[in-house]
Short mmCIF file of C-alpha atoms in Angstrom, two decimals:
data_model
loop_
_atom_site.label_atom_id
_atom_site.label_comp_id
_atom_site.label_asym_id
_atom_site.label_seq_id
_atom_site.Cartn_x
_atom_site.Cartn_y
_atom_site.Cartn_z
CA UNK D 206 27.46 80.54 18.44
CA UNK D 207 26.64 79.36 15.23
CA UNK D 208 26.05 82.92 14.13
CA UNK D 209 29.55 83.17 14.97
CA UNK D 210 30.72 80.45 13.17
CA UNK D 211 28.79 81.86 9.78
CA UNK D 212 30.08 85.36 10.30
CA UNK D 213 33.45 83.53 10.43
CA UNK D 214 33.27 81.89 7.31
CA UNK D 215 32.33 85.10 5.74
CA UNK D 216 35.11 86.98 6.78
CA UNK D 217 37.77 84.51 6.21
CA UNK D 218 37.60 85.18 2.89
CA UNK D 219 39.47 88.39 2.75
CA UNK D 220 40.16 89.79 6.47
CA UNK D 221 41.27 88.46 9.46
CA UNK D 222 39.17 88.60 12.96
CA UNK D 223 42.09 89.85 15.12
CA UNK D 224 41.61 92.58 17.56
CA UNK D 225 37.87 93.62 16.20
CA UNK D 226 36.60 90.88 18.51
CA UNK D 227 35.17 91.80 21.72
CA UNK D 228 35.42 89.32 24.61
CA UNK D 229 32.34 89.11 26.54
CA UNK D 230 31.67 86.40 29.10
CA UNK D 231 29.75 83.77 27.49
CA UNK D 232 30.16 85.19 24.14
CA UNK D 233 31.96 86.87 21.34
CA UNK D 234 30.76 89.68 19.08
CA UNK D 235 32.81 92.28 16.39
CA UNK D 236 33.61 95.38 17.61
CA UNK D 237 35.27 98.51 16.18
CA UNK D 238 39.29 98.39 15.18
CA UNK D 239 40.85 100.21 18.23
CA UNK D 240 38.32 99.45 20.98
CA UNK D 241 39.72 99.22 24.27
CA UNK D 242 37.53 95.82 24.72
CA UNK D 243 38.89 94.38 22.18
CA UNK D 244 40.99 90.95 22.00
CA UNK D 245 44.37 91.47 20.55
CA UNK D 246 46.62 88.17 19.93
CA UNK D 247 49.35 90.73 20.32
CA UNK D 248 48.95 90.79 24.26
CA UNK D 249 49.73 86.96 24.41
CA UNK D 250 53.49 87.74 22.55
CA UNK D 251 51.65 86.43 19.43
CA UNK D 252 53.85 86.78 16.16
CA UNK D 253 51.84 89.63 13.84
CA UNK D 254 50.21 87.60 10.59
CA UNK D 255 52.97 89.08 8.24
CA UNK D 256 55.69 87.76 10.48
CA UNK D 257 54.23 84.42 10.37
CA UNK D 258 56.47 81.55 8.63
CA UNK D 259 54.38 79.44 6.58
CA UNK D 260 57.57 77.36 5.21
CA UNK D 261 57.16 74.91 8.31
CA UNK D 262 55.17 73.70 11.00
CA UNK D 263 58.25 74.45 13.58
CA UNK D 264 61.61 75.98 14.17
CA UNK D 265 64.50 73.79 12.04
CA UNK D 266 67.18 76.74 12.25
CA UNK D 267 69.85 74.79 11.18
CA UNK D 268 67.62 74.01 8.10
CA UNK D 269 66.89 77.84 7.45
CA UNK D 270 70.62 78.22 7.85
CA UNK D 271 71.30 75.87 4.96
CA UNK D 272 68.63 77.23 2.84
CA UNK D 273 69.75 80.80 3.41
CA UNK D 274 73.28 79.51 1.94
CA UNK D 275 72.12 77.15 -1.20
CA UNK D 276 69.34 79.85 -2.26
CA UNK D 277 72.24 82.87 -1.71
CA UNK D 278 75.31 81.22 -3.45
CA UNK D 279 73.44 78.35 -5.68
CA UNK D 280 75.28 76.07 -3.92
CA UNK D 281 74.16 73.22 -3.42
CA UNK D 282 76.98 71.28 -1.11
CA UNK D 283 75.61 72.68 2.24
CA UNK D 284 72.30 70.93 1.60
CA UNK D 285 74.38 67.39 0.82
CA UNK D 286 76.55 67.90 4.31
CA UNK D 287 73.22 68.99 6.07
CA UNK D 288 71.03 65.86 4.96
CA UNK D 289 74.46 63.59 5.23
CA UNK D 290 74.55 64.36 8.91
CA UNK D 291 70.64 63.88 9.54
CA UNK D 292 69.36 60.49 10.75
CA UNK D 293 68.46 58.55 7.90
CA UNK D 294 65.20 56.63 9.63
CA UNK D 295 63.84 59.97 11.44
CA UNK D 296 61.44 62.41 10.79
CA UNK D 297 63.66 65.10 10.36
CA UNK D 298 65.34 64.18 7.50
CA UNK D 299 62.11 63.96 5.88
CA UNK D 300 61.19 67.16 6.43
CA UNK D 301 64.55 68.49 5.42
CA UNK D 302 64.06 66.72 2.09
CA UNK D 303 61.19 68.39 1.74
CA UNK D 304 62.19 71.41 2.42
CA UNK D 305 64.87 71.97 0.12
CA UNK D 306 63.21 70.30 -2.57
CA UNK D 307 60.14 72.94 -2.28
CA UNK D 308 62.00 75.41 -2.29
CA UNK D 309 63.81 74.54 -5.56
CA UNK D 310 60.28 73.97 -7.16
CA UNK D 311 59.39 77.53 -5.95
CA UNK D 312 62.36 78.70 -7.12
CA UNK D 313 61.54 77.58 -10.49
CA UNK D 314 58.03 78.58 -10.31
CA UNK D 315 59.24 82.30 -10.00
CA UNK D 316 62.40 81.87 -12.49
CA UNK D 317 61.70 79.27 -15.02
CA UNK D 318 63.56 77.72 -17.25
CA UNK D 319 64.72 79.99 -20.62
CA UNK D 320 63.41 83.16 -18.71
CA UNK D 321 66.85 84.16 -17.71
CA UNK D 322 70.29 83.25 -17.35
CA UNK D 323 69.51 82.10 -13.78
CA UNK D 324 67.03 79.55 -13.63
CA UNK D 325 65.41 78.67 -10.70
CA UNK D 326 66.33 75.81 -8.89
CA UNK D 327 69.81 75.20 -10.86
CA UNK D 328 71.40 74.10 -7.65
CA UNK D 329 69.55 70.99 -7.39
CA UNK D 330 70.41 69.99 -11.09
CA UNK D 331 73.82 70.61 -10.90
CA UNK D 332 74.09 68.85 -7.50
CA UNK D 333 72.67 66.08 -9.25
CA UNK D 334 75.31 66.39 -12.00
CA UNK D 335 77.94 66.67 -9.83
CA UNK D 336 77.50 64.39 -7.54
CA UNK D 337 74.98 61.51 -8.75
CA UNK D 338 75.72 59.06 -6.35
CA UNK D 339 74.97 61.39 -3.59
CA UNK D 340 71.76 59.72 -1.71
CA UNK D 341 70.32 63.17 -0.37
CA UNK D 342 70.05 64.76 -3.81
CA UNK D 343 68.64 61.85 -5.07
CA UNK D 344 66.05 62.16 -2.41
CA UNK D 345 65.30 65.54 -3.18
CA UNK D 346 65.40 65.51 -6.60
CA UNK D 347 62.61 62.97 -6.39
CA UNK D 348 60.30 64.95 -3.87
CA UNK D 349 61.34 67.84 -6.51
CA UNK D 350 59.35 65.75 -9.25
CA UNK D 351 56.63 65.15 -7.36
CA UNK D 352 56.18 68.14 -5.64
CA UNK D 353 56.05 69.64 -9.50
CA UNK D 354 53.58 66.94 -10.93
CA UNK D 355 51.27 68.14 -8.32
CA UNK D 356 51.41 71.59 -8.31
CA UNK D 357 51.83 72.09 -12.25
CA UNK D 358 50.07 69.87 -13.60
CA UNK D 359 46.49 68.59 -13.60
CA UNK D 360 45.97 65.32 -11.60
CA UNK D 361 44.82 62.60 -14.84
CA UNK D 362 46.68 64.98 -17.48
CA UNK D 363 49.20 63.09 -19.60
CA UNK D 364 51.83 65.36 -18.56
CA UNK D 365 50.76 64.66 -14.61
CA UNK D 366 51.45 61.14 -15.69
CA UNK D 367 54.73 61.91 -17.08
CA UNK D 368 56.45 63.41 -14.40
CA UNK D 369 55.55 60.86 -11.88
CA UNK D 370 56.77 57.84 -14.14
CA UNK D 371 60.08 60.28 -13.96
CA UNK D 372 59.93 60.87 -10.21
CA UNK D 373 58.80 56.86 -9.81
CA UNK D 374 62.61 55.85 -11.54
CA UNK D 375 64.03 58.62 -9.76
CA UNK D 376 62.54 57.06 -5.91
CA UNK D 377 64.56 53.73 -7.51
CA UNK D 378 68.13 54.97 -8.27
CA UNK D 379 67.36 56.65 -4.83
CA UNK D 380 66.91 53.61 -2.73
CA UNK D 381 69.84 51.66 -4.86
CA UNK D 382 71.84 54.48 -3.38
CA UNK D 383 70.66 54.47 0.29
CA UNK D 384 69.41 50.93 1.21
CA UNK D 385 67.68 50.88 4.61
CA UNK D 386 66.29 54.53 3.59
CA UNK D 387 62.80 54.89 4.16
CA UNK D 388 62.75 57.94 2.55
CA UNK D 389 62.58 57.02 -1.31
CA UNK D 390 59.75 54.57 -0.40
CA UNK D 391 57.92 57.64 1.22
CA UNK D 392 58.49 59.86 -1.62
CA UNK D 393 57.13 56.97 -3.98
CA UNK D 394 53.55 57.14 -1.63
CA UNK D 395 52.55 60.63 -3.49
CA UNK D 396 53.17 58.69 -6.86
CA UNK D 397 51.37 55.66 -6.11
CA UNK D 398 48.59 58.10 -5.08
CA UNK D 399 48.92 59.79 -8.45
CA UNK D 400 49.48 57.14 -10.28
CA UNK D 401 46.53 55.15 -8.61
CA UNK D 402 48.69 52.11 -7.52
CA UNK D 403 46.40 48.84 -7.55
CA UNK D 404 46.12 48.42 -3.54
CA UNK D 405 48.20 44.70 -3.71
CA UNK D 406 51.07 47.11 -5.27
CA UNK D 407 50.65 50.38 -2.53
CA UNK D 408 50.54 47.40 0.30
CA UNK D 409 53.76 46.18 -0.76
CA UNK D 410 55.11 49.41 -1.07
CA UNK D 411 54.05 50.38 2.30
CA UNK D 412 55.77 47.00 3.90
CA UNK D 413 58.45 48.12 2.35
CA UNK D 414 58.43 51.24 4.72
CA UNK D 415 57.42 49.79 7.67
CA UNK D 416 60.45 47.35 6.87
CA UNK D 417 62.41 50.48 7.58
CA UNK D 418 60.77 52.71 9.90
CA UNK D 419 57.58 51.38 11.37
CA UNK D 420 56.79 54.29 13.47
CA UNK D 421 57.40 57.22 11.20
CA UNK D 422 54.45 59.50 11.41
CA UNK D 423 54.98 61.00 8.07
CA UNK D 424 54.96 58.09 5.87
CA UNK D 425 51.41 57.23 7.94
CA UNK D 426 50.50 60.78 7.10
CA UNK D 427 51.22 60.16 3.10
CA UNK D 428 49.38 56.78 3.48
CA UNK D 429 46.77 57.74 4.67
CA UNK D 430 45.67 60.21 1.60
CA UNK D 431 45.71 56.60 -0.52
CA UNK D 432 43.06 55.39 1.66
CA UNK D 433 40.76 58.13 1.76
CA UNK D 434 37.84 58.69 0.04
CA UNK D 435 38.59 61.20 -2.19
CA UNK D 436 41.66 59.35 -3.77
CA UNK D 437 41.57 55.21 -3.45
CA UNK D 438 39.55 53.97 -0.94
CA UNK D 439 36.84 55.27 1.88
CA UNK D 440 36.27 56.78 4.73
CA UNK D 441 36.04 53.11 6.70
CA UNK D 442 39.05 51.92 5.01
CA UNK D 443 41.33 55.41 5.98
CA UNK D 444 39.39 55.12 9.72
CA UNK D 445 40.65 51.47 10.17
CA UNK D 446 44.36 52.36 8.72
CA UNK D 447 44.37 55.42 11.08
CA UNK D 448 43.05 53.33 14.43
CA UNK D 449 45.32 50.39 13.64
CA UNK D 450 48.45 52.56 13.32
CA UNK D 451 47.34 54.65 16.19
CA UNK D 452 46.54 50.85 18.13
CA UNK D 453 49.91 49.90 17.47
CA UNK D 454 52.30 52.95 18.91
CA UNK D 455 54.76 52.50 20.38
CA UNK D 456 54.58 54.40 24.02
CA UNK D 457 55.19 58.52 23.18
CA UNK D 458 54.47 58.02 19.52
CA UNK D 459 52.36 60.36 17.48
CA UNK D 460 50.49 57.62 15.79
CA UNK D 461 48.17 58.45 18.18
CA UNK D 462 46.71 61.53 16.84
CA UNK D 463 46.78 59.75 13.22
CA UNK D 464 42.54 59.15 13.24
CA UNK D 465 42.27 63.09 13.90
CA UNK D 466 44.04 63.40 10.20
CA UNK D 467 41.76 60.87 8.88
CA UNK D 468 38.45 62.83 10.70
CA UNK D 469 40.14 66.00 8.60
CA UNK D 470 40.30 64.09 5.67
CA UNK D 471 36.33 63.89 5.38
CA UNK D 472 35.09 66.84 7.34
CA UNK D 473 32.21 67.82 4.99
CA UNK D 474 33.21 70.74 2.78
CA UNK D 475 30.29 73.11 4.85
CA UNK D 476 30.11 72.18 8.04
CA UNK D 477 29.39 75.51 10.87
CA UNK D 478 27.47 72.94 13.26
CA UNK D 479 29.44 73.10 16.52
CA UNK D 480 27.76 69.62 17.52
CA UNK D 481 29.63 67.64 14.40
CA UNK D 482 32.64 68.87 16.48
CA UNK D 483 31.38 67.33 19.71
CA UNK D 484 30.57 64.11 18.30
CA UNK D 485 31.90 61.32 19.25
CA UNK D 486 34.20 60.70 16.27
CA UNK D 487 35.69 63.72 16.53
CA UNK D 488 35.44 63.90 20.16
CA UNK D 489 37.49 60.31 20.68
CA UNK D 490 40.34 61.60 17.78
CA UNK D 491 40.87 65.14 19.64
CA UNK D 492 41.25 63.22 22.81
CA UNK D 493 43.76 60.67 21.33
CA UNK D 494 45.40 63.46 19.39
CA UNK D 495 45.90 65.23 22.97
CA UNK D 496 47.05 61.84 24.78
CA UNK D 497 50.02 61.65 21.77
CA UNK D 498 50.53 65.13 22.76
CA UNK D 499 51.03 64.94 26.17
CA UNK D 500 53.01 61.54 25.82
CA UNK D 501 55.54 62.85 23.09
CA UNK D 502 59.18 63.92 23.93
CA UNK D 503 58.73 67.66 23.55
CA UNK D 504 61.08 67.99 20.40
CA UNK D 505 59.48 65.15 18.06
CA UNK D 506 59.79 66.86 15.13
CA UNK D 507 56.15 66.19 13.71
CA UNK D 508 54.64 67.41 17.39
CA UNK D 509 53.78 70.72 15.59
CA UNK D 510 51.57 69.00 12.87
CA UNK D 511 49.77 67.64 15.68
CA UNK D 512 49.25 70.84 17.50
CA UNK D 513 48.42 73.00 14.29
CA UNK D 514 45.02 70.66 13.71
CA UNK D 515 44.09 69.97 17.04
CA UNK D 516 44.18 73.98 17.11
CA UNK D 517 41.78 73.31 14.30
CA UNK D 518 39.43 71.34 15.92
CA UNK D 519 39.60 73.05 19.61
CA UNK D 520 38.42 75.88 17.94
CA UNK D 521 35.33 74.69 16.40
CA UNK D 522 34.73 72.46 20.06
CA UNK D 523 35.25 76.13 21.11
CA UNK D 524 37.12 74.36 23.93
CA UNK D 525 39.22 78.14 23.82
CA UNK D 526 41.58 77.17 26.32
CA UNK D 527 42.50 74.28 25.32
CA UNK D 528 43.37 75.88 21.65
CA UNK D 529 45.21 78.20 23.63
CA UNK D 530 47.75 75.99 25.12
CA UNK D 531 48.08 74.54 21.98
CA UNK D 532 48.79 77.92 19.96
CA UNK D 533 51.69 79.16 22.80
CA UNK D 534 53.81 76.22 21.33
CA UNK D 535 53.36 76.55 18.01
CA UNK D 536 52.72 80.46 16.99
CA UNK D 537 55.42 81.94 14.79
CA UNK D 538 55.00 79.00 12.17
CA UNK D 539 52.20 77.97 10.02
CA UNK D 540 53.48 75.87 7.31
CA UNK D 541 51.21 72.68 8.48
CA UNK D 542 47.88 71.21 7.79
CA UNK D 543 44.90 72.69 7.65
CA UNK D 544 46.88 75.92 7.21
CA UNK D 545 48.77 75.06 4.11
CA UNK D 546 45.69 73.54 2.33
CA UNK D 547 44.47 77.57 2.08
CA UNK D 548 45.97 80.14 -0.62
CA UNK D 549 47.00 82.03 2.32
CA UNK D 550 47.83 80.12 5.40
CA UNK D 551 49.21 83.21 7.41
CA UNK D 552 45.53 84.50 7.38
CA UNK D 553 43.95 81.73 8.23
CA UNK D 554 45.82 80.44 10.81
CA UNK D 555 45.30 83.94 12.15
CA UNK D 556 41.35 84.19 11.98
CA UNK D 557 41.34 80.78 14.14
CA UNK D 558 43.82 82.11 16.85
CA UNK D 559 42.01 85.58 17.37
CA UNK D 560 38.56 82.98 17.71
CA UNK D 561 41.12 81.36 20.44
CA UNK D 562 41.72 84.35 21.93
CA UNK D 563 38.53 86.44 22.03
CA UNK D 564 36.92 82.67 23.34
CA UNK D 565 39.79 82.35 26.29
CA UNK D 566 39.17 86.09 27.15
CA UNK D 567 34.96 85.83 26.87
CA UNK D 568 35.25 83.02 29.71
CA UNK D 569 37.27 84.48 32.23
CA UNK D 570 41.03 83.84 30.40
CA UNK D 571 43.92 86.50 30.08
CA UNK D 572 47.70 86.46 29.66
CA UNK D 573 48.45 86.21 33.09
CA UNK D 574 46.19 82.94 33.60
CA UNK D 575 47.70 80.98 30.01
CA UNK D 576 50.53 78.50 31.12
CA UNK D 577 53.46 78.52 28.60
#
């Protein structure tokens, strides 16, 4: 199998696996587009890759609604009564602040500024002139900030530097707006990252959230990147923030699955060994990541997140049917970790599911055996 696993890192590149792999009991080899042997995703009612969503990790229709209307009349007043009417401490109205926030930055990214008479994202800057003491366009127009210091500019660079001191006063006259909101305290987590925050500064920021919302999975998820190697701290010190959080959840939380994000976090950059996937680290995180799974009311909204990387790591356990169950609740939508970390998440979320898929089928698995 690990000739498998090389010929898959090959081919991700620039095609996707799909139906040219043959399931054969006890393995998996390529075979001819076409071949009546072949696995095809398709037979499982899996969305086609150029149908895939990679906006989100799940269905928020009442979001897509919303964004339909503010990107179609550059208004942005549908956005205010959508994130007024969210629950301030939830996950939800995270993601929703997110949302509309990325898609003013890609908005700008494809119209910028002095380009035409329609600049991109114009809806968020006149909401903000129009209605400045409105607490979800503050929010957004802070995650706006950030979301452009990262993606235009050069982590270090002056101008990097910049546009998080902006977005750093804009988290403030958010919170002065909404107190109780955990929200501008959660956006302020990518700037102390950026910003490299000395950790007696990030810990106070982060009692701050928990102050607020203790249990919210994605303020532990934008924590965590502080305290990983790569950024501020180490692998030990982003292990023992992941298995204390995950220690202390509350009964059906997803805190659970938090040390599987921290096991992502410093996967080695080349790793096609199938036994790093069966060690025990990674072994103990896929099982608590399943337990928070299992325990979870079925619509926490960060439930996807969970699925899309233990997807991930089933695959390379090549525990196939256990990837399986985990792809029938999430296909359709791909915007999610490890997907979104790609230049094109559709295809490689796809190359993993037809590995699912030809794996399920090569030991004995077909459509009519897969519980939904």
């Amino acid at each position: 199998m690990e000739i498998l696993w090389a010929l898959m890192a090959v081919i991700m590149i620039g095609a996707v696996l799909g139906p040219f792999l043959l399931r054969r009991r006890g393995g998996i080899r390529q075979v001819a587009p076409g071949s009546p042997d072949a696995a095809d995703p398709a037979n499982y009612g899996f969305a086609r890759q150029e149908e895939l969503d990679i906006r989100m990790p799940g269905p928020d229709h009442d979001l897509l609604d919303v964004l339909d209307v503010v990107q179609g009349s550059q208004s942005w007043k549908a956005a205010s009564q959508l994130l007024a009417g969210t629950e301030v401490h939830g996950e939800v109205r995270w993601q929703r602040v997110q949302a509309f926030a990325g898609a003013a930055s890609l908005e700008l990214r494809q119209r910028p500024g002095g380009v035409s008479d329609n600049p991109g994202g114009q809806w968020l800057r006149v909401w903000r002139a129009e209605a400045p003491k409105d607490a979800g366009g503050a929010a957004v127009h802070a995650e706006f900030l950030v979301q452009q210091a990262w993606r235009s500019s050069a982590s270090g660079t002056d101008e990097f530097r910049i546009i998080l001191e902006e977005a750093r006063e804009a988290c403030a006259q958010a919170a002065l707006l909404s107190p109780g909101d955990p929200i501008p305290y959660i956006i302020e987590l990518s700037i102390a990252r950026g910003l490299a925050y000395p950790r007696e500064e990030f810990e106070q920021l982060w009692l701050k959230i928990l102050d607020r919302a203790p249990a919210h999975m994605g303020a532990h998820l934008a924590a965590l990147h502080y305290w990983c190697e790569k950024w501020h701290g180490s692998r030990d010190l982003a292990y023992s923030f992941a298995e204390a959080a995950a220690a202390r959840a509350p009964k059906g939380s997803l805190l659970s699955a938090l040390p599987l994000f921290a096991v992502y976090e410093h996967l080695p950059e080349v790793n096609l060994v199938r036994g790093f996937y069966e060690s025990e680290v990674v072994t103990k995180a896929v099982e608590g990541a399943l337990y928070a799974v299992h325990s979870a009311r079925p619509d926490d909204p960060m439930l996807a997140h969970v699925r899309h990387l233990l997807t991930f790591f089933l695959v390379r356990s090549e525990r196939w049917s256990e990837a399986m169950n985990q792809l029938v609740h999430v296909d359709g939508h791909v915007g999610a970790l490890p997907w979104t970390v790609s230049s094109d998440p559709a295809a490689d979320y796809a190359v993993y599911r037809a590995l699912a898929v030809a794996g399920y089928e090569a030991n004995g698995g077909s459509p009519a055996t897969l519980s939904h």
